[in-house]
Coordinates of C-alpha atoms and ligand atoms in Angstrom, one line a residue:
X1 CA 0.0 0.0 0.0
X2 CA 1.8 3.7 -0.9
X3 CA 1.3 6.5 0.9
X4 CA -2.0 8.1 -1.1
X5 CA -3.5 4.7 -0.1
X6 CA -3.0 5.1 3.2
X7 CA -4.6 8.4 3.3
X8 CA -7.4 7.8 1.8
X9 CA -8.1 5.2 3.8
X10 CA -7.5 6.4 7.1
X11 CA -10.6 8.2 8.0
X12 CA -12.4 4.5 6.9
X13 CA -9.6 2.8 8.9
X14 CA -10.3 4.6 12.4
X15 CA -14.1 4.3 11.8
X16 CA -13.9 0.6 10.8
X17 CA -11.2 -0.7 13.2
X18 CA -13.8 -2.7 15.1
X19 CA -14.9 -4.6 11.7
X20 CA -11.8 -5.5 10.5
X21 CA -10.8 -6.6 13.9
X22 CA -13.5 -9.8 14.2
X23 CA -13.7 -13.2 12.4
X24 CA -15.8 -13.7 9.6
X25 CA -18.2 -15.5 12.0
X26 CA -18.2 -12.8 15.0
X27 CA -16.3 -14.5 17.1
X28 CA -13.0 -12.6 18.4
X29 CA -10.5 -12.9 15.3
X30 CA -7.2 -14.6 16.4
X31 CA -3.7 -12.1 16.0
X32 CA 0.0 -13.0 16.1
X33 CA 0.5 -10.1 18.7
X34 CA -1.8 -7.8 20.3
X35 CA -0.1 -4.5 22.1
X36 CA -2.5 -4.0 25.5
X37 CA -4.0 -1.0 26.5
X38 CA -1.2 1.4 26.0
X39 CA -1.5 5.3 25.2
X40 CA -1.3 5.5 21.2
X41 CA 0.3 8.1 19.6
X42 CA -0.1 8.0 16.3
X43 CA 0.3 11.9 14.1
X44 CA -0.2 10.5 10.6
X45 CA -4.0 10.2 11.6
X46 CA -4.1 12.8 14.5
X47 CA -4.2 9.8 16.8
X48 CA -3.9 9.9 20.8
X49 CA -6.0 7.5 22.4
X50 CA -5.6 4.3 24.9
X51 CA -5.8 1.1 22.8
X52 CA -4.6 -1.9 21.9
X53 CA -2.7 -2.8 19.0
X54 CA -3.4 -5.9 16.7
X55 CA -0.5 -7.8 14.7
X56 CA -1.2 -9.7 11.6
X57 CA 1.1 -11.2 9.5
X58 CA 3.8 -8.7 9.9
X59 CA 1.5 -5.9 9.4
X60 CA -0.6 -3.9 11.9
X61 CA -4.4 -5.2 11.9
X62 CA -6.2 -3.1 13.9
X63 CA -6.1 -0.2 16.7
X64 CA -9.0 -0.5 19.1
X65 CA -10.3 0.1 22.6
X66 CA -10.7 -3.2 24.3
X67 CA -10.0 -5.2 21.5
X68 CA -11.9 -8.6 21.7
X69 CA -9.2 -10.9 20.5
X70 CA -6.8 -13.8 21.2
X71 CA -3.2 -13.4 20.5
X72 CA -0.3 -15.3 20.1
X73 CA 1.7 -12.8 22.2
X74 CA 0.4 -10.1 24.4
X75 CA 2.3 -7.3 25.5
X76 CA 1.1 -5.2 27.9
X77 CA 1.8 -1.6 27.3
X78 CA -0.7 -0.1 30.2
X79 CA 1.2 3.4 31.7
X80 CA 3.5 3.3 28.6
X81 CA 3.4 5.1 25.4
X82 CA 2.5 3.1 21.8
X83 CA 3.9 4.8 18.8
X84 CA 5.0 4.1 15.4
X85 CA 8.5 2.6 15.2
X86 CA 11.3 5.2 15.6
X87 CA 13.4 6.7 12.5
X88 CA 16.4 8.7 13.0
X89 CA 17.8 10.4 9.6
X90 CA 20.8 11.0 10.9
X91 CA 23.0 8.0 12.1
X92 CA 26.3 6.7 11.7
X93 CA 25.3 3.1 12.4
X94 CA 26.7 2.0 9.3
X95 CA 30.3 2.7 10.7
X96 CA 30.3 -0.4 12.9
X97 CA 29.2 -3.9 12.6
X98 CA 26.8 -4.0 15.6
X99 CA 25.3 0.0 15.2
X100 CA 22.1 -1.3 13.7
X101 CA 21.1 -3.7 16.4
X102 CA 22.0 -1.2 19.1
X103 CA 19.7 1.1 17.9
X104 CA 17.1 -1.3 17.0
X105 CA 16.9 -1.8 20.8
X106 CA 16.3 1.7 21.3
X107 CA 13.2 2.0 19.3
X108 CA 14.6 2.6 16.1
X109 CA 13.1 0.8 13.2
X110 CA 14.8 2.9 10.4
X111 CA 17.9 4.8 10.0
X112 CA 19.5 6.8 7.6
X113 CA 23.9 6.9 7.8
X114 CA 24.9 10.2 6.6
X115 CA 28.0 10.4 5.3
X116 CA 30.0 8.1 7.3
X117 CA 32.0 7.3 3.9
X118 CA 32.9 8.5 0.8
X119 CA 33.5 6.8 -2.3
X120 CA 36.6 5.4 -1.7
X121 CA 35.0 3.1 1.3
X122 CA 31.2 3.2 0.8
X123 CA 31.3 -0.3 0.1
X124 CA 31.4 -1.1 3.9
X125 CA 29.0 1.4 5.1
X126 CA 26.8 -0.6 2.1
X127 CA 27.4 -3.7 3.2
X128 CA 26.6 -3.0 6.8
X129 CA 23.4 -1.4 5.8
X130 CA 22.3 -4.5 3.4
X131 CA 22.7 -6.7 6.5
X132 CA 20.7 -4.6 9.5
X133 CA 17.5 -5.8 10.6
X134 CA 15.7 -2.7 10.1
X135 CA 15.0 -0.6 7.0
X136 CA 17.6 1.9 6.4
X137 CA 19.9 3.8 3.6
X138 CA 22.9 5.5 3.0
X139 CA 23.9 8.8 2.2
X140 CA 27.2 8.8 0.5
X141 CA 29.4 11.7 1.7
X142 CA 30.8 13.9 -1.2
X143 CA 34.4 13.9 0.4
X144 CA 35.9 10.7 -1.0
X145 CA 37.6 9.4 1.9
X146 CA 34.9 9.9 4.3
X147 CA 35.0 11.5 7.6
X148 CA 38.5 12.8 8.1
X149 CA 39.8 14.0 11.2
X150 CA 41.6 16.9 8.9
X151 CA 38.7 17.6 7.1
X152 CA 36.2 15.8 4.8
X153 CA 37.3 18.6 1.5
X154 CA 39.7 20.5 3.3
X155 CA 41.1 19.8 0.1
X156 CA 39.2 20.5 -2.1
X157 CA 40.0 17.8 -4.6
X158 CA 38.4 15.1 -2.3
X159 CA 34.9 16.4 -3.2
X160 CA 35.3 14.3 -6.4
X161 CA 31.7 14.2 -8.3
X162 CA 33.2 11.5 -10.8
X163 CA 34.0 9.0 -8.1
X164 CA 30.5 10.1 -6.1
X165 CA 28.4 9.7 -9.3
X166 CA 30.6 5.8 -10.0
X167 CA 30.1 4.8 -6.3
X168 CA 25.9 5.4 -6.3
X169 CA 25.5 4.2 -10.0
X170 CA 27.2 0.9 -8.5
X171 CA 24.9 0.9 -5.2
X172 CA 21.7 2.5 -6.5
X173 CA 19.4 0.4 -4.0
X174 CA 21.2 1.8 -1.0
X175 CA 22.4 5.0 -1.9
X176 CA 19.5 7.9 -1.2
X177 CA 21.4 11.0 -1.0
X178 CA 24.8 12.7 -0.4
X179 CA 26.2 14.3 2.4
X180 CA 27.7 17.4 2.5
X181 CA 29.7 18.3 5.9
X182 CA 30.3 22.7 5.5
X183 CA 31.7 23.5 9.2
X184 CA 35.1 25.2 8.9
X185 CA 36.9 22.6 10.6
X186 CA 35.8 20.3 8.0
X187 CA 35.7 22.4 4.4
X188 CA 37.2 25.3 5.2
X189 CA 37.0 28.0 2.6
X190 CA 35.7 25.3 0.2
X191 CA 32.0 24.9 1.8
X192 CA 30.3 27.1 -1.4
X193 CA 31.9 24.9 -3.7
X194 CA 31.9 21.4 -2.0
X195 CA 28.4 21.7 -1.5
X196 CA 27.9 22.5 -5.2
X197 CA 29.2 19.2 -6.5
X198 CA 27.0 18.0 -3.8
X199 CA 24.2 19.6 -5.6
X200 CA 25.8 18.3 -8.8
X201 CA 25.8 14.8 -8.1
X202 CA 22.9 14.3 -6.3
X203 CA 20.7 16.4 -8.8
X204 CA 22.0 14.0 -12.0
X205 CA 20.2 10.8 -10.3
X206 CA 17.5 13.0 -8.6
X207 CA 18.7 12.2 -5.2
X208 CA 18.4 14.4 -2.1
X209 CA 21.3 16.1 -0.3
X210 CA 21.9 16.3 3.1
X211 CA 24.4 19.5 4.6
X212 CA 26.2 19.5 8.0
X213 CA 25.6 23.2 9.0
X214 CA 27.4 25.4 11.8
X215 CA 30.5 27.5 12.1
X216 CA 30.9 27.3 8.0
X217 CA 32.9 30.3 6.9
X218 CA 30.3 31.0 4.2
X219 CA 27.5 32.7 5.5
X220 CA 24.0 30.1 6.0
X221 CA 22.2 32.0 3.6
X222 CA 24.5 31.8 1.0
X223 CA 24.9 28.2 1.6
X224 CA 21.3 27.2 1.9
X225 CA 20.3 28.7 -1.5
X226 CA 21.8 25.9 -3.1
X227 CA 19.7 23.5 -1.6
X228 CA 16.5 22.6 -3.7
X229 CA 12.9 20.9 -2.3
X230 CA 13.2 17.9 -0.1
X231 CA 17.4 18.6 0.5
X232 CA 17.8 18.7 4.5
X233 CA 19.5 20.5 6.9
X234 CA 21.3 19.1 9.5
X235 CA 22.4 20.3 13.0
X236 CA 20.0 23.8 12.7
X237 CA 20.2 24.4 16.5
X238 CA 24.3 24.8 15.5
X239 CA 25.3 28.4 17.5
X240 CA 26.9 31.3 15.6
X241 CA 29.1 31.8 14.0
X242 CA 26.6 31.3 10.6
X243 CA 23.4 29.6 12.5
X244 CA 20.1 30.0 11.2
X245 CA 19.2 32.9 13.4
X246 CA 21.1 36.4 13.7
X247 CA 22.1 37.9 17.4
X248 CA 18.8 40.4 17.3
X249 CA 17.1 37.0 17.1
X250 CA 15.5 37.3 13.7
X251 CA 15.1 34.0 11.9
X252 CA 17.8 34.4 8.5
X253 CA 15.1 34.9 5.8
X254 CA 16.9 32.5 3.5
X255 CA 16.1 30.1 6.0
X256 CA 12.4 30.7 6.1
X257 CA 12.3 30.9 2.2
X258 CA 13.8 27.3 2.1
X259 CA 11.5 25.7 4.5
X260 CA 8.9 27.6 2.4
X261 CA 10.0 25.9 -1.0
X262 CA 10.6 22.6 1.0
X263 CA 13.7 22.2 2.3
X264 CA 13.8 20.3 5.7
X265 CA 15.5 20.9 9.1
X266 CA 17.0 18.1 11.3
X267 CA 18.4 18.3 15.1
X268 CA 21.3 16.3 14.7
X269 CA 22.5 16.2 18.5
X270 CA 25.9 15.2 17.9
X271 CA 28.8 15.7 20.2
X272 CA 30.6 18.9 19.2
X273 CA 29.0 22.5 18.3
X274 CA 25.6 21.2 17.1
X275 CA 23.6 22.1 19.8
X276 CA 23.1 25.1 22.4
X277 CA 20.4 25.6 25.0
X278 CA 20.4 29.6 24.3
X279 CA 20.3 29.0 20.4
X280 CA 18.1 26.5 21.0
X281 CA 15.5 28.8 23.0
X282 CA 15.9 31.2 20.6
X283 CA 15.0 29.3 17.7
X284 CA 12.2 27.9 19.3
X285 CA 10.9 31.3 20.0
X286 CA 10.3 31.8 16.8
X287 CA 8.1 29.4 16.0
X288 CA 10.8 28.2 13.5
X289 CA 10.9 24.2 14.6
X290 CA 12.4 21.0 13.5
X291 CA 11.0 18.5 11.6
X292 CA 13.0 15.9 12.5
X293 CA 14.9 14.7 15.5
X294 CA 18.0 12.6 15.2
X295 CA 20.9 11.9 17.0
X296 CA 24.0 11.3 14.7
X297 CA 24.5 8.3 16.3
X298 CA 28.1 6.6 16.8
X299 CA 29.0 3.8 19.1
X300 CA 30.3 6.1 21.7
X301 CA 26.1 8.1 21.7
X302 CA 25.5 6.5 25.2
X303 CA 27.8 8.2 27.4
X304 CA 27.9 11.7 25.4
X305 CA 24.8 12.9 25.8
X306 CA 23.5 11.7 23.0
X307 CA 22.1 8.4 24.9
X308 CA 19.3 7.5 22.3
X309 CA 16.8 8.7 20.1
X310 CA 14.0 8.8 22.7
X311 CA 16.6 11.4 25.1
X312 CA 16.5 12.9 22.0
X313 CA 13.1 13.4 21.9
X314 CA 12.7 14.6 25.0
X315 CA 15.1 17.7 25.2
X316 CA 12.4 20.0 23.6
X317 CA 9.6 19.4 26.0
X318 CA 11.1 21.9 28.0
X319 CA 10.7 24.5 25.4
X320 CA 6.8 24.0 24.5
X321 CA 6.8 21.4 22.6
X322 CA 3.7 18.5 23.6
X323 CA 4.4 14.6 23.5
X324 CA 2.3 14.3 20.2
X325 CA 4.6 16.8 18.6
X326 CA 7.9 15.3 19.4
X327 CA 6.7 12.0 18.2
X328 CA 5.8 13.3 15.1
X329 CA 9.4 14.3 14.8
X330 CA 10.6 10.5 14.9
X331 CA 7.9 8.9 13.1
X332 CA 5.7 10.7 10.2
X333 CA 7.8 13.2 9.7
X334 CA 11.0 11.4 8.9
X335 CA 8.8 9.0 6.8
X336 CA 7.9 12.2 4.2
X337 CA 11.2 12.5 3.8
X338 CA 13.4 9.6 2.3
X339 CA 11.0 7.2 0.0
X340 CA 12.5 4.2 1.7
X341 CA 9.9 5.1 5.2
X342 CA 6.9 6.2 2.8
X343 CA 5.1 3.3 4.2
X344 CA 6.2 3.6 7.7
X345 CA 6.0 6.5 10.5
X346 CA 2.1 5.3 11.3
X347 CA -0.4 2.6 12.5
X348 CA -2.7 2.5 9.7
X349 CA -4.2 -0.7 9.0
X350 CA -2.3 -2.5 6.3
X351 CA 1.6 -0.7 7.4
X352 CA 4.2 -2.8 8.2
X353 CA 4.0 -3.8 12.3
X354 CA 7.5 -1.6 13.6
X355 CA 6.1 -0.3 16.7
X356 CA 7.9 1.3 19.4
X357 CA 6.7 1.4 23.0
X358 CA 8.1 3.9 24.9
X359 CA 7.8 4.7 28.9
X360 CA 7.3 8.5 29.5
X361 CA 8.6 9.4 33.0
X362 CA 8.3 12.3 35.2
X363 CA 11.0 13.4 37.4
X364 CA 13.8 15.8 37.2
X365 CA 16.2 15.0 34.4
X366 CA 19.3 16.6 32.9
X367 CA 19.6 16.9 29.4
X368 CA 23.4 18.2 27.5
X369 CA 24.2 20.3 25.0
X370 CA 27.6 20.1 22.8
X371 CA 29.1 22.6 25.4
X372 CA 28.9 20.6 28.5
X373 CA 25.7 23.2 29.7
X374 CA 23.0 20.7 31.4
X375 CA 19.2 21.8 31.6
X376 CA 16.9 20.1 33.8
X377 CA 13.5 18.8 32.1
X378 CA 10.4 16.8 34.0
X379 CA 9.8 14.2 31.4
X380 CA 11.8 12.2 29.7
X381 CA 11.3 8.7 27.1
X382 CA 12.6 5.8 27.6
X383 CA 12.5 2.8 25.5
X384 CA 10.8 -0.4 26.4
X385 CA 9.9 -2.4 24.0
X386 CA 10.5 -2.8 19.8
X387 CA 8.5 -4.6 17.4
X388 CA 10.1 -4.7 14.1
X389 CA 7.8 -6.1 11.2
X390 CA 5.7 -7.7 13.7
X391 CA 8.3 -9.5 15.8
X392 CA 9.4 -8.4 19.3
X393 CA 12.9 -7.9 19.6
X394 CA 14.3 -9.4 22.8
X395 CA 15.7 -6.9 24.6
X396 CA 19.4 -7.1 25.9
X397 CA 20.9 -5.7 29.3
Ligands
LIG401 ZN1 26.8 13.1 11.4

């Protein structure tokens, strides 16, 4: 079923649950998992409700109160949250052999690596993405050799659209975009023009591009006007110098005009200069909000910070955002963006069963930026359970 499908069905699907949920003959209609009386959160059909959860098949069957049924499995989700299985667009789980499964156990159904290699190595981070459990893709990063601790296209010769364009040609079925990474540290006075063969390579097979902002010597606005409808933006919480909003805290009107044209903006946590509380509160001031949360994920996340996709999630509720909202962030809207989620990021009847259950706590919690400041929020996710094309994962440790 594609997305249009789904749309058009959903309004019938919420009204019709209860039908499709019974036997032929009336009786209760027998599932291969049924997800108990948990708080559904569901923003691709407006969706907040305490139900249960039916499993069919490898697909989700039905969404009901008090759903009459017998199940192969039950899994009781009462006090926790039920939402539609995590997707984080900006990972580097393809940079190690055991990223995927990590993640899997944090909720996250789908993952995109961005740029952990160029074209000189992408065949491991393409390998490792062919083999995870979970749906995912690669972006290829438009510096040849990859991440370099000198910098990606320091020299400028590295961003080498020949050997970019050879490399996706060869891995077309994993390939979805190309990374460009413009901080100053990592492109120097070459961000204009790296991210212009970016452009250039990603435009000849119609592909997306993905840029690393923050601390670029170019100026954002100058930078972003390369980037066309669907292209994302990574790290836009990235302080000055260049971030997305000037010291009089007026939104750069490049920035509006690209999310006006279609252009999307992602958190990126990260480590190092992607994130801080006062830009944060700025930004969010505005009105101007992500659309997608992510972590940029590497095997050292846990102790960083970073911790998982569901902290993740969790840092903005301090700054006005609801629950519904930041799930949206995870789940439908990283599923508009790369074709490979189009059918996931909801519960509609007929999707593919990834469901994530999450456990919303209340307490005092601190939360880090990339500058070592701490805030203290009251709630904070925590995952608890994944079901990945109808299958529970067994949780480890
Ligand atoms: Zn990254």
């Amino acid at each position: 079923m594609n997305r249009r499908q789904f749309l058009t069905t959903t309004a019938a699907g919420i009204a019709g649950l209860s039908r499709a949920s019974r036997g032929s003959a009336g009786q209760a209609a027998h599932y291969d998992l049924v997800i108990r009386g948990g708080r559904v959160i569901d923003p691709s059909i407006r969706l907040d409700t305490i139900a249960d959860v039916a499993v069919s098949s490898g697909r989700i069957a039905g969404v009901e109160r008090n759903l009459s049924a017998d199940a192969t499995e039950v899994l009781d989700a009462r006090g926790k949250l039920v939402v539609p299985g995590l997707i984080d667009i900006h990972t580097h789980c393809g940079r190690s052999a055991d990223g995927a499964g990590l993640v899997l156990q944090d909720g996250v159904t789908g993952w995109i690596d961005a740029g952990s290699q160029g074209a000189d190595h992408i065949a491991d981070v393409v390998a490792i993405a062919r083999k995870a459990p979970q749906q995912c893709r690669v972006l290829i990063n438009i510096g040849r050799a990859g991440i370099l601790g000198e910098g990606d296209t320091m020299d400028v010769s590295r961003a080498d659209v020949a050997a970019a364009k050879n490399a996706i040609a060869n891995n077309r079925d994993v390939i979805v975009g190309v990374k460009a990474r413009l901080s100053r540290d990592v492109a120097g006075q070459n961000d204009y023009e790296v991210l212009r063969r970016a452009q250039a390579v990603a435009s000849s097979f119609g592909l997306q591009v993905m840029i690393h902002m923050g601390q670029t010597i170019s100026p954002i606005a100058k930078l972003v006007d390369l980037l066309k409808r669907g292209d994302v933006v990574t790290h836009m919480f990235a302080p000055p110098p260049n971030s997305i909003i000037d010291d009089s805290g007026h939104m750069v009107p490049e920035i509006l005009a690209a999310r006006r044209r279609g252009v999307w903006f992602d958190v990126g946590n990260g480590q190092t200069g992607h994130m801080r509380w006062d830009t944060i509160e700025a930004i969010m001031k505005t009105g101007f909000w992500p659309d997608t949360f992510s972590t940029d994920w590497t095997g050292n996340s846990r102790t960083t910070g970073v911790i998982d996709l569901p902290n993740c999630m969790s840092k903005l509720l301090r700054y006005g955002m609801s629950v519904p909202e930041a799930v949206a962030r995870v789940t439908w809207n990283p599923s508009r963006i790369f074709q490979v989620f189009s059918d996931r990021g909801t519960l509609n009847i007929g999707a593919p069963a990834d469901v994530t259950v999450l456990e919303l706590r209340d307490g005092n919690f601190e939360f880090l930026d990339n500058f070592k400041n701490t805030i203290t929020g009251h709630q904070r996710f925590f995952p608890s359970a994944t079901i990945l094309g109808g299958k529970r994962i067994p949780r480890s440790g």
